[in-house]
Amino acid sequence: MSRLRAHPERHAVSRIGWLRAAVLGANDGIVSTASLIVGVAASGADKTSIYVAGAAALVAGAMSMAAGEYVSVSSQADTEKADIARETGELAGQPDFERQELADIYIARGLDEHLAGQVADQLMAHDALGAHARDELGISEVVSARPLQAALTSALTFSAGALMPLLLVTIAPSASLVPIEVAATLLFLAILGALGAWAGGAPPVRSVLRVTFWGALALAATAGIGRLFGTVV
């Protein structure tokens, strides 16, 4: 008789929280800092001014990303807590209605009425709130909001992303800073897109094209503004 062997299953959805924040932070760090550097450099500014502008963009951007992610994800967490509290009250006051509501969910997923009722009864007996949170509200440990994790991930990845174009300012010749910055930034973005797709289990080509397109657009826009105004920052 053949025996089934236990095997570990790894799904990308378990990484969706930190992966989203990491990709967003690194992408924003690269694009915003490199675009600012290119814009200031195109205006004719000296290297010191370009470096100061880039360093300020790194610090301000990291703090902004952390604050934004924390506030946004905290709002999501507050909503989840409110829904859980409401569901707790409904389970205490209307257990029969909540049991039928759970059974109806399983019927809609393909179970027959009798089996759906049995599943609902057993899950209600085991962990009624957990069953309703997962199957009615769509809240689970895997996808629940984690504000501090999202904030720290965004800040750190933004800083890492912003550091790459900033370091180029120190090593690239002033005369060719803009083309080197543009080429390196697009390369960084392509690598980031491929890594993000790989970590999420998605095809890399579309991700690479998406991030490089918007990065090139941002670089072109800021370079154009720098050329147009020619203001030394």
CSV table of C-alpha atoms in Angstrom, one decimal:
chain,number,residue,atom,x,y,z
A,1,MET,CA,0.0,0.0,0.0
A,2,SER,CA,1.4,3.4,-0.9
A,3,ARG,CA,1.8,5.9,1.9
A,4,LEU,CA,1.4,9.6,1.6
A,5,ARG,CA,4.4,11.5,2.8
A,6,ALA,CA,4.0,14.8,4.6
A,7,HIS,CA,5.6,17.6,2.7
A,8,PRO,CA,5.9,21.3,3.5
A,9,GLU,CA,3.8,23.7,1.6
A,10,ARG,CA,5.0,27.2,1.1
A,11,HIS,CA,2.6,29.7,-0.4
A,12,ALA,CA,3.4,33.3,-1.4
A,13,VAL,CA,0.3,34.7,0.4
A,14,SER,CA,2.1,34.1,3.7
A,15,ARG,CA,4.6,36.8,2.7
A,16,ILE,CA,2.1,39.3,1.3
A,17,GLY,CA,2.2,41.7,4.2
A,18,TRP,CA,6.0,42.3,4.5
A,19,LEU,CA,6.6,41.7,0.8
A,20,ARG,CA,4.2,44.5,-0.3
A,21,ALA,CA,5.8,46.9,2.2
A,22,ALA,CA,9.3,45.9,1.2
A,23,VAL,CA,8.8,46.2,-2.6
A,24,LEU,CA,6.9,49.5,-2.2
A,25,GLY,CA,9.6,50.9,0.1
A,26,ALA,CA,12.6,49.9,-2.0
A,27,ASN,CA,10.9,51.0,-5.3
A,28,ASP,CA,10.0,54.4,-3.8
A,29,GLY,CA,13.5,54.8,-2.3
A,30,ILE,CA,15.2,54.2,-5.7
A,31,VAL,CA,12.7,56.2,-7.8
A,32,SER,CA,12.2,59.2,-5.6
A,33,THR,CA,15.8,59.7,-4.6
A,34,ALA,CA,17.3,59.0,-8.1
A,35,SER,CA,14.7,61.3,-9.7
A,36,LEU,CA,15.5,64.1,-7.3
A,37,ILE,CA,19.3,63.6,-7.9
A,38,VAL,CA,18.8,63.6,-11.7
A,39,GLY,CA,16.6,66.7,-11.5
A,40,VAL,CA,19.0,68.7,-9.3
A,41,ALA,CA,22.0,67.5,-11.4
A,42,ALA,CA,20.3,68.5,-14.6
A,43,SER,CA,19.8,72.0,-13.2
A,44,GLY,CA,23.6,72.5,-13.1
A,45,ALA,CA,24.1,72.1,-9.3
A,46,ASP,CA,27.4,71.1,-7.9
A,47,LYS,CA,28.1,67.7,-6.4
A,48,THR,CA,27.8,68.9,-2.8
A,49,SER,CA,24.3,70.3,-3.4
A,50,ILE,CA,23.3,67.2,-5.2
A,51,TYR,CA,24.5,65.0,-2.4
A,52,VAL,CA,22.8,67.1,0.3
A,53,ALA,CA,19.5,67.0,-1.6
A,54,GLY,CA,19.8,63.2,-2.0
A,55,ALA,CA,20.7,62.6,1.6
A,56,ALA,CA,17.8,64.8,2.8
A,57,ALA,CA,15.5,62.8,0.4
A,58,LEU,CA,16.6,59.5,2.0
A,59,VAL,CA,15.9,60.6,5.5
A,60,ALA,CA,12.7,62.4,4.8
A,61,GLY,CA,11.4,59.6,2.6
A,62,ALA,CA,12.2,56.8,5.1
A,63,MET,CA,10.4,58.7,7.9
A,64,SER,CA,7.4,59.5,5.6
A,65,MET,CA,7.2,55.8,4.4
A,66,ALA,CA,7.3,54.5,8.0
A,67,ALA,CA,4.7,57.0,9.2
A,68,GLY,CA,2.4,56.4,6.2
A,69,GLU,CA,2.5,52.7,6.5
A,70,TYR,CA,2.0,52.7,10.2
A,71,VAL,CA,-1.0,55.0,10.0
A,72,SER,CA,-2.5,53.1,7.0
A,73,VAL,CA,-2.0,49.6,8.4
A,74,SER,CA,-3.1,50.8,11.9
A,75,SER,CA,-6.4,51.9,10.4
A,76,GLN,CA,-6.8,48.5,8.8
A,77,ALA,CA,-6.0,46.8,12.2
A,78,ASP,CA,-8.6,49.1,13.9
A,79,THR,CA,-11.2,48.0,11.4
A,80,GLU,CA,-10.4,44.4,11.9
A,81,LYS,CA,-10.7,44.8,15.7
A,82,ALA,CA,-14.1,46.5,15.3
A,83,ASP,CA,-15.4,43.7,13.1
A,84,ILE,CA,-14.1,41.1,15.5
A,85,ALA,CA,-15.8,42.9,18.4
A,86,ARG,CA,-19.1,43.1,16.5
A,87,GLU,CA,-18.9,39.4,15.5
A,88,THR,CA,-18.3,38.5,19.2
A,89,GLY,CA,-21.5,40.3,20.2
A,90,GLU,CA,-23.5,38.6,17.4
A,91,LEU,CA,-22.2,35.2,18.4
A,92,ALA,CA,-23.3,35.8,22.0
A,93,GLY,CA,-26.7,37.2,21.1
A,94,GLN,CA,-27.7,35.2,18.0
A,95,PRO,CA,-25.7,31.9,17.9
A,96,ASP,CA,-28.3,30.1,15.8
A,97,PHE,CA,-28.4,32.8,13.2
A,98,GLU,CA,-24.5,32.9,13.1
A,99,ARG,CA,-24.4,29.1,12.8
A,100,GLN,CA,-26.7,29.3,9.7
A,101,GLU,CA,-24.7,32.2,8.3
A,102,LEU,CA,-21.6,30.0,8.5
A,103,ALA,CA,-23.4,27.1,6.9
A,104,ASP,CA,-24.6,29.2,4.1
A,105,ILE,CA,-21.0,30.2,3.3
A,106,TYR,CA,-20.0,26.6,2.9
A,107,ILE,CA,-23.1,25.9,0.8
A,108,ALA,CA,-22.0,28.7,-1.5
A,109,ARG,CA,-18.6,27.1,-1.7
A,110,GLY,CA,-20.0,23.8,-2.9
A,111,LEU,CA,-21.0,21.7,0.1
A,112,ASP,CA,-24.5,20.2,0.3
A,113,GLU,CA,-26.8,21.6,3.0
A,114,HIS,CA,-26.4,18.6,5.4
A,115,LEU,CA,-22.6,18.6,5.3
A,116,ALA,CA,-22.4,22.3,5.5
A,117,GLY,CA,-24.4,22.2,8.7
A,118,GLN,CA,-22.2,19.6,10.2
A,119,VAL,CA,-19.0,21.6,9.3
A,120,ALA,CA,-20.6,24.7,10.8
A,121,ASP,CA,-21.5,22.9,14.0
A,122,GLN,CA,-18.1,21.4,14.5
A,123,LEU,CA,-16.3,24.7,13.8
A,124,MET,CA,-18.6,26.6,16.0
A,125,ALA,CA,-18.0,24.1,18.8
A,126,HIS,CA,-14.2,24.3,18.3
A,127,ASP,CA,-13.7,28.0,17.7
A,128,ALA,CA,-16.8,29.9,16.7
A,129,LEU,CA,-15.1,33.3,16.6
A,130,GLY,CA,-12.1,32.1,14.6
A,131,ALA,CA,-14.3,30.4,12.1
A,132,HIS,CA,-16.4,33.5,11.5
A,133,ALA,CA,-13.3,35.8,11.4
A,134,ARG,CA,-11.7,33.6,8.8
A,135,ASP,CA,-14.6,32.5,6.6
A,136,GLU,CA,-17.1,35.5,7.0
A,137,LEU,CA,-14.8,38.4,7.5
A,138,GLY,CA,-11.7,37.2,5.7
A,139,ILE,CA,-9.4,37.8,8.6
A,140,SER,CA,-6.7,35.3,9.4
A,141,GLU,CA,-3.2,35.3,11.0
A,142,VAL,CA,-1.6,35.2,7.6
A,143,VAL,CA,-3.2,38.4,6.2
A,144,SER,CA,-4.0,40.3,9.4
A,145,ALA,CA,-2.6,43.9,9.7
A,146,ARG,CA,0.7,44.4,11.4
A,147,PRO,CA,1.4,48.1,11.6
A,148,LEU,CA,4.8,48.1,13.2
A,149,GLN,CA,6.2,45.4,10.9
A,150,ALA,CA,4.9,47.3,7.8
A,151,ALA,CA,6.4,50.6,9.1
A,152,LEU,CA,9.8,49.2,9.9
A,153,THR,CA,9.9,47.2,6.6
A,154,SER,CA,9.0,50.3,4.6
A,155,ALA,CA,11.6,52.5,6.3
A,156,LEU,CA,14.4,50.1,6.0
A,157,THR,CA,13.8,49.1,2.4
A,158,PHE,CA,13.2,52.7,1.4
A,159,SER,CA,16.6,53.6,2.9
A,160,ALA,CA,18.3,50.6,1.2
A,161,GLY,CA,16.8,51.6,-2.1
A,162,ALA,CA,17.6,55.3,-1.7
A,163,LEU,CA,21.2,54.5,-0.7
A,164,MET,CA,22.1,53.0,-4.1
A,165,PRO,CA,21.5,56.2,-6.3
A,166,LEU,CA,23.0,58.3,-3.5
A,167,LEU,CA,26.2,56.3,-3.5
A,168,LEU,CA,26.5,56.9,-7.3
A,169,VAL,CA,26.8,60.6,-6.6
A,170,THR,CA,30.1,60.0,-4.7
A,171,ILE,CA,31.7,57.9,-7.4
A,172,ALA,CA,30.4,59.1,-10.7
A,173,PRO,CA,32.1,61.9,-12.6
A,174,SER,CA,30.2,65.2,-12.5
A,175,ALA,CA,30.1,65.4,-16.3
A,176,SER,CA,28.4,62.1,-16.7
A,177,LEU,CA,26.4,61.9,-13.5
A,178,VAL,CA,23.0,62.1,-15.1
A,179,PRO,CA,23.3,59.3,-17.7
A,180,ILE,CA,25.1,57.0,-15.2
A,181,GLU,CA,22.4,57.7,-12.6
A,182,VAL,CA,19.6,57.0,-15.1
A,183,ALA,CA,21.2,53.8,-16.4
A,184,ALA,CA,22.0,52.5,-12.9
A,185,THR,CA,18.6,53.3,-11.5
A,186,LEU,CA,16.8,51.4,-14.3
A,187,LEU,CA,19.1,48.5,-13.6
A,188,PHE,CA,18.3,48.6,-9.9
A,189,LEU,CA,14.6,48.8,-10.6
A,190,ALA,CA,14.8,45.8,-13.0
A,191,ILE,CA,16.6,43.8,-10.3
A,192,LEU,CA,14.1,44.8,-7.7
A,193,GLY,CA,11.2,43.9,-10.0
A,194,ALA,CA,12.7,40.5,-10.7
A,195,LEU,CA,13.3,39.8,-7.0
A,196,GLY,CA,9.8,40.9,-6.0
A,197,ALA,CA,8.3,38.7,-8.6
A,198,TRP,CA,10.5,35.8,-7.5
A,199,ALA,CA,9.6,36.2,-3.8
A,200,GLY,CA,5.9,36.4,-4.7
A,201,GLY,CA,6.0,33.5,-7.1
A,202,ALA,CA,4.9,35.6,-10.1
A,203,PRO,CA,6.4,35.8,-13.6
A,204,PRO,CA,9.3,38.3,-13.6
A,205,VAL,CA,8.9,39.9,-17.1
A,206,ARG,CA,5.8,41.9,-16.4
A,207,SER,CA,7.1,43.1,-13.0
A,208,VAL,CA,10.4,44.2,-14.5
A,209,LEU,CA,8.7,46.1,-17.3
A,210,ARG,CA,6.2,47.7,-14.9
A,211,VAL,CA,8.8,49.1,-12.5
A,212,THR,CA,11.3,50.2,-15.1
A,213,PHE,CA,8.6,52.0,-17.2
A,214,TRP,CA,7.4,54.1,-14.2
A,215,GLY,CA,10.9,54.7,-13.1
A,216,ALA,CA,12.0,55.9,-16.5
A,217,LEU,CA,9.0,58.2,-16.6
A,218,ALA,CA,9.8,59.8,-13.2
A,219,LEU,CA,13.5,60.3,-14.2
A,220,ALA,CA,12.5,61.9,-17.5
A,221,ALA,CA,10.1,64.2,-15.8
A,222,THR,CA,12.5,65.5,-13.1
A,223,ALA,CA,15.4,65.8,-15.6
A,224,GLY,CA,13.1,67.9,-17.8
A,225,ILE,CA,12.2,70.2,-14.9
A,226,GLY,CA,15.9,70.5,-13.9
A,227,ARG,CA,16.8,71.5,-17.5
A,228,LEU,CA,13.9,73.8,-17.9
A,229,PHE,CA,14.4,75.9,-14.7
A,230,GLY,CA,18.2,75.5,-14.4
A,231,THR,CA,18.1,76.4,-10.8
A,232,VAL,CA,20.9,75.5,-8.5
A,233,VAL,CA,19.6,74.0,-5.2
